[in-house]
Structure formats: C-alpha cells, structure tokens
Amino acid sequence: MSISLIKNKTCIVIGASHAGVNFAFSLRREGWEGDIILYDADPFLPYHRPPLSKAYLTSEDGIDKNLLKSEESYAKEGITLNLGVYVKSMDRKLKHIILGDGSIQSYDKLIIATGARPIMPSIQGLANSNNVFPLRTATDVSNIRSAVKNSANKEVVVIGGGYIGLETAASLKKLGAKVTVLEREERILARVTAPEMSTFFQNLHLENGVDILTSKNVIALESNNEAKIVRCDDGTSYRADLIIIGVGIFVNKELAAAAGLDIENGIKVDETAKTNDEDIYAIGDCTFHYNPHYDRYIRLESVQNAVDQAKVAATSICGKETQYDTVPWFWSDQYDVKLQMVGLSQGYDQVIVRRENNDNKCLSFWYFKGEILLAVDAVNNAKAYVYGTKLIKRGEIINKENLMDCEEDLKIAHLISPIIG
Amino acid sequence: MAKITFITSDNETITLEGTSGSVMALAVDNGIKGIDGDCGGVCSCATCHVHVAAEDMDKTGSASEIEADMLELDDNVDEFSRLCCQLEISDSIDGIVLKVAK
Ligand SMILES: Cc1cc2nc3c(=O)[nH]c(=O)nc-3n(C[C@H](O)[C@H](O)[C@H](O)COP(=O)(O)OP(=O)(O)OC[C@H]3O[C@@H](n4cnc5c(N)ncnc54)[C@H](O)[C@@H]3O)c2cc1C
Ligand code: FES
C-alpha cells in the first residue's frame, strides 16, 4: 500500500498498553496519514506495567508518574485515545468493531493488542472473599496499597511464586508487611529457570524475611471478621489479612476467537504479526507467534515482545518488508537484585553457573543445548547479560571450559576462543 | 529548570526544557526520534542511548558500572555514551547537548 493510499484510511487498535500504544506511534512514524484510534477498557492514560509490582508499588506516586507517553503526545501525533471503553465484538465481513454501548466503528486495518488478564484460581471461598487481589492494573495497585495501609497486622499471603508474585512479595515486605509466598510446584520459577536460580531466589527472599513455601497447593480460603485462613491440601494453613494472586494469566483472545481468527496458545500470527485475515494484526501478550531464532511458535509475556511486534506490524501495514526476528529478553527487580534474562532456555540439557569475584550476588546462568547457547540469566551482572545477548544473536560456539573458569574475568574473546584438543 | 538539546540521527536539533524526572522521560514525552525508553527507565533496555557533547561531560558525569555494561549492547558505544534514563534533570545539566545514538 503506498502512502497516498493510506490517507483516508482508519486504523483501529483494541488495547492501549505496551503493544497498542507503541504500535500507534510507530504507525504514524512509518508514514500512515489516516486516522489511528485506540480503545482500552482501562480508564487511565496508558502506563508502564513492569513497575506495578516493583518501584511503583512501594512509592506513593500516582499513575501519572508512570505513563507510557504524555497525554499531549497523543494529540501531537493525531492519535485518538478512547479510554474506559470496552470493545464487545468485531465483524470481519463488515470490517467494524462494536463497542460496549453498541456503537459501531469501521476500520480498514484492525490491531488486536488485548494482552492478558490474571487467572483467578478456583479455590473454594476465593471468589466471594474481600482483600484478594491480582496484580495487573493501576487499579489493582491502588487497592493493594490501601489494603496494606489499612491493615493493622499486615500479614500477606502471595499465592504463586512466579516473577509477579515474587516481586510483589519483595515490594510488600518493603512496605512493612509480613509476607509468605505459597507455591504449588516443588520450586519457585520452576517453569522458567534452572533449579540453581530457584534456590538463589528462595534464599534471597529468606534473607529478606519473606518465607517461600513450595509444594503448597491452596485448596480453600476461609474468612472471619478478623482475618482469612488459607488452607493447603497437605493440611497446613496460613493466616492472612490480604491475599495476592500471582498464578499466571489468561490470554484475552475471546474477541478474536469469536470472529473466527486462528487461535492456538494465543492469537496466531505470521512473521509480520498478521493474523489469517489480511486486514487484522495481533501484537503483544495475546499472540502465538513464530520466532525464527528458536524456530518454533511461542507466546511471550514481555515488554520486549510487545514493543517489537508493534514495530513490525506498523512497518508491515505501511507496505515495507519486515520480519519479526528477535531474541527475547526480560528483567525482574527484587530487593537490591537485578535479574536480566535473554533467550529462551526451554529444552536445555546443561547449565553453567558463573560467580564473579566470589560474589554470591553476582551470578550468571548459561543454558545450553549441546553446543548451542540458548539463554543467559544474569543476576546483578549486566556484563553477562550483554555478552550473552551478543553471543546468542551471533550463534557463537562457546568455549565452555573458559566459561566455567571464574578466575578469568568475563570477556567475549575468551568465551569464544577456540577449544584446544 | 534545564534546557536540553537533542540532535537526532536525521540531524534535527530540538531543544526542550525540563524541571524534573529523567532526560529519557522528557525525550519520550516529546517524541524525540531514537529514544524509546522501553523499560521505563530502569537501565534494562538500553533504548535510550545518547552521546553527550564532549564539553558537557563534566556536567553529566560518566556512566555507572551497570550502565556502562548495558551500553555495550550497542556497537556504537563510545566514551561519551550515556543511557539518558540515568540522567536526572536539574539545573546542573542546563545547556547540555545530546546526540541520539543511531
Ligand atoms: C506486575 C507486572 C510486572 C511485569 N514485569 C515485567 C518486567 O519486568 N519485564 C517485562 O518485560 N515484562 C513485564 N511484565 C509483562 C508486561 O507488562 C506485558 O508483557 C505487557 O504489558 C504486554 O503488553 P500488551 O499491550 O500486549 O498487553 P497488556 O499490557 O495486557 O494490555 C492489554 C490492554 O488491552 C485492554 N483490553 C483487553 N481487551 C479489551 C477489550 N475487549 N476492549 C477494550 N480494551 C481491552 C486491557 O484493558 C489492557 O489495557 C509485567 C507485567 C505485570 C502485570
Ligand atoms: S529506558 Fe531502558 S535503559 Fe534507559
């Protein structure tokens, strides 16, 4: 499509968060001259989600301190933002969407950036209990902040030891709460990291006074006037004034599914983020997409993926050649520890752990499948993260013996020096 | 209050005024091309790379250790490189000139 053709066209975006907002600005930058209209059910100006469980939770800042873009920048770029508006359905034949109040908006190109929502597990007594919070939105954070402030005992149980659960535990501890994390698996972060990493984070929380209990399957929640009792299937129970749910997400794919778009573990898209409908793209957490580097379809929950797919979709809609081809990256901040991850470790058969200068808080975990470096998790070690990124992208063969030698400083030349013998 | 000048990769020169917050946030709010600030300013993404004009280096100081490591993600890193989410706006950086990295 040439630029002149896109002058009187309308591009509609459902979901105005990391994916949708970055898409809108990229589309304008790529030369789209027609209307760009964003819809989001969330009433707040679009904001950064990662800080919600980290620095933002412990601050007293309003969400205006945490915006993706200033209010003026939307107007400046001619991007229309409709907030607090729920999109009910879409009609691919008539090429329009239907809003919560029944009104209709036509599109030429449609972007689905509906992300995900927290899973609320079917635990007996959970649905009708107060002071039970997921953590995904700015509203969730205000609710959690005021529940902590208003609680005399400040005893918190976090159900789920994934990144969001662990970050929230660390932040609430900082706010003076007594925190216990209950994890169903035998170790925390079991799905995403090596056992050594799980142990590191378990110890980190312990040192900071947060109990992490594993193999704890929560089955019931009882409330009385004064507190709640969280019961596990091994007969143990824990007292709580408030409960945080961090057991994962459901993809918001219902709109797309009802419209007959291809769905697998998310909305299925090609390398340009296009669905099986020529005029509909999907980006961010809601997508099931092909990653050329790892040669498989994946679903990711990360800012990197949201932003990179947004750019690819914008470029593609403006008629330029493009392909989504990135090595995924992610970060997590807990206490004074900065974790940075690059690559996808699934399928690894060896992990090499490095400790720099005998510092127990400066670590890196290198995941291999045979000779191929799949991923690096770096704890307070940006150097390992950066080198890992470069080496994975280049597909370099690593000299594992040199990598294991922690007496030697981490250097790329040393890591790729030919293996002798 | 500080006046900060950005020179983009298209050689556009834009001067902005800020009172608080990070230089990255100021740039993002004003749509400075090439500064994305994807991680929101926590030194995790390196999408806010600028080259400080040589004569302004004593105003900004040089990169911290983690910042310097992160800057190495970009092959264009040099001794004037900073991640501008790590530059706090204050009177003391008034007048600096930043070239947005390619
Ligand atoms: C607490 C927390 C911490 C995180 N930390 C990190 C981190 O450290 N690093 C990292 O890389 N990632 C992190 N993430 C993940 C990251 O925030 C997500 O990957 C990112 O937000 C995905 O962006 P998205 O735009 O695809 O989806 P979302 O952010 O989920 O946004 C989707 C939007 O669509 C709207 N929407 C959905 N359906 C409709 C509808 N029918 N009508 C109208 N609006 C609709 C929703 O209201 C929502 O605003 C974190 C997430 C959370 C919640
Ligand atoms: S904004 Fe991410 S490193 Fe500066």
XYZ file of C-alpha atoms and ligand atoms in Angstrom:
580
model
C 0.000 0.000 0.000
C 1.543 3.334 -0.961
C 1.482 6.276 1.404
C -1.065 8.163 -0.702
C -3.477 5.288 -0.356
C -3.454 5.341 3.411
C -4.526 8.945 3.752
C -8.214 8.392 4.231
C -7.984 5.058 5.947
C -8.731 4.219 9.543
C -6.614 2.026 11.740
C -8.306 0.786 14.910
C -6.345 -0.612 17.827
C -8.036 -2.651 20.565
C -5.935 -2.391 23.726
C -3.810 0.635 24.602
C -0.927 -0.726 26.607
C 2.707 -1.551 25.747
C 1.787 -3.162 22.424
C -1.098 -0.947 21.282
C 0.476 2.386 22.222
C 3.881 1.606 20.751
C 2.134 0.403 17.625
C 0.168 3.653 17.228
C 3.267 5.849 17.459
C 5.274 3.556 15.169
C 2.484 3.541 12.586
C 2.500 7.340 12.473
C 6.281 7.358 12.202
C 6.172 4.856 9.337
C 4.005 7.266 7.358
C 0.375 6.327 7.985
C -1.607 9.510 7.365
C -5.097 8.247 8.148
C -6.864 8.036 11.486
C -5.359 5.997 14.316
C -7.878 5.224 17.041
C -7.073 3.342 20.246
C -9.619 1.767 22.593
C -8.984 0.471 26.082
C -11.313 -0.605 28.864
C -8.838 0.743 31.440
C -9.777 4.346 32.313
C -6.209 5.544 32.980
C -3.780 7.021 30.490
C -1.650 4.069 29.302
C 1.116 3.259 31.754
C 4.144 1.017 32.231
C 3.149 -2.315 33.757
C 6.515 -3.687 34.984
C 6.887 -1.093 37.794
C 3.440 -2.004 39.163
C 4.902 -4.881 41.182
C 8.270 -3.155 41.703
C 9.161 0.501 42.429
C 5.684 1.879 41.722
C 4.031 -0.364 44.316
C 6.324 0.877 47.082
C 6.096 4.528 46.045
C 3.223 6.874 46.706
C 3.249 8.066 43.115
C 0.066 8.418 41.137
C -0.101 6.613 37.803
C 0.606 9.941 36.055
C 4.248 9.442 37.128
C 4.386 6.147 35.257
C 2.909 6.886 31.825
C 3.999 5.309 28.566
C 3.565 8.696 26.835
C 2.342 12.077 27.998
C -1.253 12.998 27.228
C -0.092 15.737 24.843
C 1.978 13.371 22.735
C -1.147 11.503 21.556
C -2.726 14.743 20.394
C 0.512 15.866 18.787
C 0.700 12.718 16.686
C -3.000 12.767 15.865
C -3.678 9.565 17.786
C -7.168 9.289 19.279
C -7.298 7.614 22.662
C -10.637 6.258 23.868
C -10.218 5.167 27.464
C -12.701 3.354 29.657
C -14.270 1.915 26.512
C -14.781 -1.814 26.194
C -14.812 -3.395 22.746
C -17.511 -6.047 22.688
C -17.056 -7.702 19.336
C -15.824 -7.384 15.797
C -17.292 -8.157 12.423
C -14.741 -9.108 9.794
C -17.164 -9.054 6.872
C -18.444 -5.570 7.577
C -14.999 -4.520 8.828
C -16.147 -2.872 12.007
C -15.969 -3.271 15.753
C -18.819 -2.926 18.219
C -18.284 -1.036 21.446
C -19.779 -1.684 24.882
C -22.583 0.835 24.301
C -23.479 -0.821 20.999
C -21.988 1.854 18.759
C -20.028 0.851 15.702
C -16.634 1.912 14.408
C -15.409 0.896 10.961
C -11.824 0.010 10.211
C -9.546 -0.509 7.258
C -6.854 -2.122 9.385
C -7.524 -3.613 12.812
C -4.932 -4.335 15.502
C -5.697 -6.660 18.379
C -3.484 -5.784 21.341
C -5.720 -7.122 24.068
C -2.948 -8.679 26.169
C -3.901 -10.904 29.052
C -5.737 -10.975 32.363
C -4.792 -12.652 35.631
C -6.097 -16.135 36.324
C -8.256 -16.202 39.431
C -7.935 -19.842 40.505
C -10.990 -21.813 41.507
C -10.124 -22.041 45.177
C -13.084 -22.600 47.464
C -14.104 -19.348 49.143
C -11.877 -17.133 46.988
C -14.473 -15.617 44.697
C -16.539 -14.083 47.483
C -13.711 -13.048 49.763
C -12.616 -9.430 50.147
C -8.979 -8.303 50.209
C -7.960 -10.743 47.493
C -6.083 -9.017 44.694
C -4.498 -9.865 41.376
C -1.780 -7.500 40.133
C -2.112 -6.383 36.555
C -3.541 -2.856 36.537
C -3.069 0.521 38.192
C -6.365 -0.037 39.994
C -5.053 -3.308 41.440
C -2.068 -1.404 42.831
C -4.203 1.282 44.487
C -6.356 -1.437 46.036
C -3.321 -3.305 47.352
C -1.674 -0.150 48.672
C -4.746 0.889 50.624
C -5.423 -2.631 51.923
C -1.859 -2.755 53.288
C -2.158 0.708 54.783
C -5.482 -0.106 56.458
C -4.390 -3.442 57.863
C -3.066 -3.490 61.421
C -1.305 -6.862 61.162
C -0.240 -6.544 57.528
C 0.006 -10.292 57.079
C 0.093 -11.123 53.389
C -0.098 -14.460 51.622
C 1.021 -14.456 47.999
C -0.346 -17.400 46.042
C 2.091 -18.219 43.231
C 5.877 -17.895 43.110
C 6.361 -16.573 39.590
C 8.028 -13.239 38.825
C 4.994 -11.114 39.621
C 4.342 -12.963 42.887
C 7.971 -12.709 43.974
C 8.332 -9.049 43.037
C 5.125 -8.226 44.852
C 6.344 -10.139 47.915
C 9.593 -8.123 47.933
C 7.748 -4.822 47.495
C 5.169 -5.538 50.202
C 7.957 -6.554 52.578
C 9.489 -3.146 51.926
C 6.137 -1.607 52.850
C 6.350 -3.323 56.234
C 4.170 -6.369 55.565
C 4.796 -9.914 56.842
C 4.817 -11.934 53.667
C 4.514 -15.643 52.920
C 4.612 -16.999 49.387
C 2.840 -20.302 48.672
C 3.993 -22.077 45.529
C 2.352 -25.221 44.178
C 5.430 -26.598 42.393
C 8.447 -28.082 44.152
C 10.396 -24.908 43.467
C 9.667 -21.316 42.531
C 10.114 -20.182 38.916
C 10.056 -23.871 38.016
C 8.673 -23.276 34.533
C 11.226 -20.700 33.507
C 14.600 -21.274 35.151
C 17.186 -23.763 36.357
C 16.979 -25.191 39.899
C 20.082 -23.192 40.931
C 18.259 -19.970 40.116
C 15.208 -21.046 42.077
C 17.443 -21.739 45.063
C 19.123 -18.360 44.721
C 15.801 -16.503 44.789
C 14.383 -18.646 47.564
C 17.414 -17.776 49.711
C 17.270 -14.122 48.725
C 13.699 -13.896 49.992
C 14.556 -15.786 53.157
C 17.430 -13.361 53.895
C 14.965 -10.529 53.498
C 12.475 -12.112 55.851
C 9.983 -13.458 53.307
C 9.035 -17.128 53.656
C 8.690 -19.061 50.455
C 6.952 -22.386 50.908
C 6.861 -24.815 47.998
C 4.658 -27.838 47.192
C 1.788 -25.864 48.689
C -1.441 -26.452 46.860
C -4.021 -23.992 48.143
C -7.485 -25.518 48.259
C -9.641 -23.241 50.376
C -9.964 -19.791 51.796
C -11.917 -19.093 54.957
C -12.730 -15.622 56.154
C -13.837 -14.465 59.550
C -14.236 -10.900 60.761
C -10.677 -10.559 61.724
C -8.654 -12.453 59.143
C -8.501 -15.112 56.477
C -7.187 -18.630 56.705
C -5.539 -20.070 53.622
C -5.716 -23.860 53.616
C -3.445 -26.178 51.649
C -4.058 -29.795 50.655
C -1.263 -31.024 52.950
C -3.299 -29.912 55.966
C -1.319 -26.752 56.690
C -2.959 -23.342 56.932
C -1.788 -19.727 56.964
C -3.313 -16.591 58.388
C -3.645 -13.562 56.119
C -5.094 -10.072 56.131
C -4.729 -9.804 52.416
C -4.005 -12.205 49.609
C -2.218 -11.601 46.326
C -2.921 -13.896 43.409
C 0.004 -14.469 41.051
C -0.684 -17.766 39.355
C -0.438 -16.714 35.734
C -2.589 -15.244 33.015
C -5.295 -15.992 30.502
C -4.824 -14.527 27.052
C -7.581 -12.112 26.013
C -8.375 -13.972 22.814
C -12.161 -14.240 23.024
C -12.827 -11.337 20.615
C -10.535 -12.864 18.015
C -11.875 -16.381 18.567
C -15.493 -15.277 18.164
C -14.540 -13.624 14.876
C -13.057 -16.873 13.622
C -9.397 -15.918 13.648
C -6.875 -18.749 14.065
C -6.201 -19.401 17.726
C -3.726 -21.762 19.335
C -1.936 -20.879 22.557
C -2.871 -17.278 21.678
C -3.921 -15.446 18.530
C -1.869 -16.995 15.785
C 0.146 -14.544 13.682
C 2.836 -14.751 10.998
C 6.282 -13.094 10.987
C 4.720 -9.704 10.280
C 2.234 -10.084 13.169
C -0.628 -10.602 10.712
C -3.485 -12.969 11.543
C -5.207 -15.179 8.982
C -7.218 -12.080 7.980
C -5.285 -9.740 5.610
C -6.513 -6.646 7.440
C -6.127 -7.798 11.029
C -2.908 -7.927 13.024
C -2.339 -9.066 16.591
C 0.554 -7.966 18.799
C 1.915 -8.423 22.319
C 0.952 -10.827 25.099
C -2.126 -12.069 23.219
C -0.190 -13.575 20.310
C 1.109 -17.009 19.451
C 3.885 -16.168 17.047
C 6.801 -17.680 15.187
C 10.295 -16.998 16.487
C 12.823 -17.602 13.688
C 15.794 -17.712 16.039
C 14.386 -20.640 18.016
C 12.444 -21.996 15.029
C 9.155 -22.507 16.823
C 5.858 -20.876 17.709
C 5.800 -19.255 21.148
C 3.774 -16.972 23.364
C 5.626 -14.401 25.463
C 4.667 -12.083 28.274
C 7.199 -9.305 27.961
C 7.616 -5.663 27.089
C 10.255 -6.568 24.508
C 7.822 -8.762 22.603
C 5.016 -6.197 22.800
C 7.232 -3.376 21.525
C 8.992 -5.371 18.813
C 5.791 -6.859 17.417
C 4.238 -3.383 17.477
C 7.052 -2.062 15.281
C 6.881 -4.997 12.886
C 3.097 -4.649 12.458
C 3.390 -0.886 11.845
C 6.113 -1.368 9.255
C 4.202 -4.117 7.509
C 0.943 -2.138 7.339
C 2.811 0.723 5.694
C 3.864 -1.661 2.949
C 7.508 -2.215 3.869
C 9.347 -5.523 4.041
C 9.848 -6.687 7.605
C 10.121 -9.774 9.749
C 9.889 -10.344 13.497
C 13.249 -11.805 14.359
C 14.449 -11.025 17.861
C 15.993 -12.860 20.745
C 13.562 -12.380 23.659
C 14.690 -10.506 26.770
C 13.179 -9.790 30.147
C 14.093 -8.334 33.517
C 12.941 -8.577 37.128
C 13.898 -6.461 40.152
C 13.603 -7.900 43.658
C 15.146 -6.152 46.699
C 18.562 -4.936 45.523
C 18.868 -7.722 42.966
C 18.553 -7.070 39.275
C 17.804 -10.119 37.173
C 18.175 -9.863 33.403
C 17.356 -12.684 31.052
C 17.974 -13.191 27.372
C 16.948 -16.058 25.129
C 14.639 -18.998 25.734
C 16.018 -21.718 27.982
C 13.333 -24.365 27.350
C 14.895 -27.596 26.116
C 18.318 -27.022 27.707
C 20.472 -30.003 28.687
C 23.235 -28.181 30.576
C 23.510 -25.096 32.768
C 26.834 -23.496 33.564
C 26.799 -21.217 36.601
C 29.369 -18.442 36.979
C 30.083 -16.483 40.136
C 32.180 -13.352 39.602
C 34.885 -12.482 42.155
C 33.395 -14.950 44.624
C 30.460 -12.586 44.974
C 27.362 -14.643 45.793
C 25.167 -11.868 44.462
C 26.858 -11.550 41.057
C 25.910 -14.640 39.116
C 25.097 -15.823 35.651
C 23.417 -18.983 34.405
C 24.251 -20.113 30.877
C 21.790 -22.572 29.312
C 22.998 -24.882 26.558
C 21.517 -27.491 24.317
C 24.548 -29.409 23.164
C 26.942 -26.732 21.937
C 24.214 -24.155 21.293
C 23.853 -21.342 23.802
C 20.087 -20.952 24.299
C 19.762 -18.393 27.070
C 21.512 -16.490 29.851
C 20.052 -15.436 33.206
C 22.201 -12.742 34.813
C 21.914 -11.747 38.461
C 23.428 -8.325 39.173
C 25.627 -8.958 36.184
C 24.761 -6.747 33.230
C 28.008 -7.761 31.554
C 26.941 -11.414 31.375
C 23.547 -10.312 30.063
C 25.083 -8.157 27.342
C 27.663 -10.751 26.282
C 25.004 -13.459 26.353
C 22.794 -11.353 24.082
C 25.586 -10.819 21.575
C 26.716 -14.439 21.571
C 23.188 -15.829 21.187
C 22.415 -13.436 18.344
C 25.610 -14.344 16.544
C 25.117 -18.059 17.191
C 28.690 -18.339 18.512
C 30.086 -21.605 19.817
C 31.187 -21.062 23.404
C 34.326 -22.449 24.950
C 32.592 -23.965 27.978
C 35.821 -24.601 29.832
C 36.684 -20.928 29.657
C 33.144 -20.003 30.640
C 33.410 -22.187 33.746
C 36.711 -20.613 34.756
C 35.581 -17.888 37.157
C 39.172 -16.863 37.891
C 39.162 -15.246 34.456
C 37.072 -12.096 34.000
C 34.155 -12.437 31.629
C 35.341 -11.419 28.147
C 33.843 -12.231 24.777
C 37.188 -13.059 23.186
C 37.918 -15.543 25.969
C 34.446 -17.091 25.737
C 34.752 -17.827 22.047
C 38.427 -18.703 21.879
C 38.770 -22.000 20.025
C 38.632 -25.151 22.106
C 42.016 -26.843 22.130
C 42.371 -30.599 21.886
C 14.983 24.151 35.153
C 17.292 22.851 32.445
C 17.453 23.331 28.686
C 18.496 20.165 26.915
C 19.301 19.899 23.220
C 18.862 16.658 21.285
C 20.344 16.062 17.852
C 18.590 13.144 16.173
C 20.028 10.769 13.605
C 18.251 12.820 10.906
C 20.287 15.805 12.140
C 17.240 17.506 13.529
C 18.054 19.737 16.514
C 15.408 20.022 19.217
C 15.782 21.941 22.459
C 13.474 21.049 25.339
C 13.010 22.419 28.807
C 12.503 20.235 31.833
C 12.306 20.681 35.582
C 12.380 17.162 36.998
C 12.383 13.485 36.109
C 14.810 11.802 33.764
C 16.093 13.082 30.439
C 14.672 9.906 28.860
C 11.140 10.739 30.056
C 11.475 14.279 28.691
C 12.603 12.920 25.328
C 9.840 10.281 25.131
C 7.147 12.789 26.064
C 8.303 14.998 23.245
C 8.685 12.243 20.684
C 12.444 12.546 20.195
C 13.169 10.004 17.485
C 15.513 7.214 18.551
C 14.776 7.365 22.271
C 12.241 4.678 23.137
C 12.719 4.090 26.857
C 11.101 0.660 26.662
C 11.949 -0.415 30.224
C 10.576 2.785 31.729
C 13.973 3.953 32.920
C 15.448 1.135 34.986
C 18.615 0.573 32.961
C 17.310 -2.682 31.495
C 16.756 -1.999 27.801
C 19.424 0.400 26.505
C 16.893 2.034 24.148
C 17.745 5.497 25.489
C 21.375 5.737 24.337
C 22.818 9.227 23.709
C 26.288 10.617 23.083
C 26.967 13.603 25.326
C 28.817 16.518 23.692
C 32.453 16.294 24.833
C 32.351 19.689 26.555
C 29.244 18.667 28.555
C 30.720 15.504 30.006
C 31.692 17.202 33.262
C 28.065 18.267 33.720
C 26.645 14.783 33.172
C 29.493 12.697 34.531
C 30.178 9.303 33.040
C 28.162 6.113 33.099
C 27.876 3.949 36.215
C 29.202 0.392 36.058
C 25.924 -1.324 35.168
C 25.058 1.460 32.750
C 28.444 1.099 31.039
C 27.905 -2.644 30.736
C 24.432 -2.146 29.258
C 25.750 0.414 26.779
C 27.896 -2.298 25.285
C 24.744 -3.810 23.760
C 25.166 -1.095 21.132
C 28.177 -1.400 18.851
C 28.252 2.412 18.562
C 29.172 2.900 22.205
C 31.961 5.410 22.940
C 33.378 7.297 25.919
C 30.625 9.923 25.623
C 27.802 7.385 25.742
C 25.108 7.513 28.418
C 21.718 5.910 28.929
C 19.681 9.053 29.361
C 17.182 7.428 31.751
C 20.073 7.647 34.192
C 20.397 11.441 33.755
C 18.234 13.337 36.236
C 17.059 16.739 35.089
C 18.366 19.552 37.292
C 19.940 22.985 36.966
C 23.344 21.382 36.888
C 22.814 19.858 33.427
C 21.356 23.030 31.931
C 22.550 23.596 28.372
C 23.814 20.099 27.569
C 23.765 18.780 24.012
C 22.974 15.110 23.390
C 23.341 13.267 20.139
C 20.820 10.440 19.888
C 22.624 7.202 19.085
C 21.793 5.540 15.774
C 3.014 -6.666 37.575
C 3.677 -6.941 36.252
C 5.058 -6.893 36.157
C 5.690 -7.130 34.934
N 7.043 -7.045 34.848
C 7.656 -7.172 33.649
C 9.062 -6.983 33.508
O 9.770 -6.728 34.476
N 9.605 -7.070 32.276
C 8.858 -7.344 31.178
O 9.397 -7.412 30.071
N 7.522 -7.541 31.275
C 6.908 -7.468 32.483
N 5.553 -7.646 32.585
C 4.801 -8.055 31.382
C 4.417 -6.861 30.534
O 3.839 -5.861 31.308
C 3.465 -7.321 29.446
O 4.170 -8.225 28.624
C 2.938 -6.170 28.616
O 2.137 -5.334 29.395
C 2.173 -6.686 27.422
O 1.596 -5.628 26.746
P 0.300 -5.807 25.851
O -0.005 -4.438 25.342
O 0.488 -6.911 24.904
O -0.847 -6.310 26.835
P -1.457 -5.684 28.162
O -0.430 -4.874 28.854
O -2.092 -6.808 28.871
O -2.576 -4.692 27.642
C -3.756 -5.107 27.016
C -4.772 -3.985 27.123
O -5.916 -4.323 26.377
C -7.064 -3.891 27.039
N -8.184 -4.715 26.574
C -8.247 -6.068 26.515
N -9.420 -6.469 25.983
C -10.115 -5.331 25.690
C -11.394 -5.091 25.124
N -12.183 -6.092 24.712
N -11.795 -3.802 24.988
C -11.003 -2.773 25.391
N -9.780 -2.965 25.925
C -9.349 -4.222 26.072
C -6.746 -4.097 28.507
O -7.510 -3.226 29.308
C -5.257 -3.760 28.543
O -5.011 -2.417 28.896
C 4.894 -7.430 33.795
C 3.504 -7.485 33.909
C 2.885 -7.242 35.113
C 1.386 -7.293 35.212
S 14.987 3.439 29.425
Fe 15.609 1.373 29.485
S 17.734 1.597 29.820
Fe 17.087 3.647 29.758
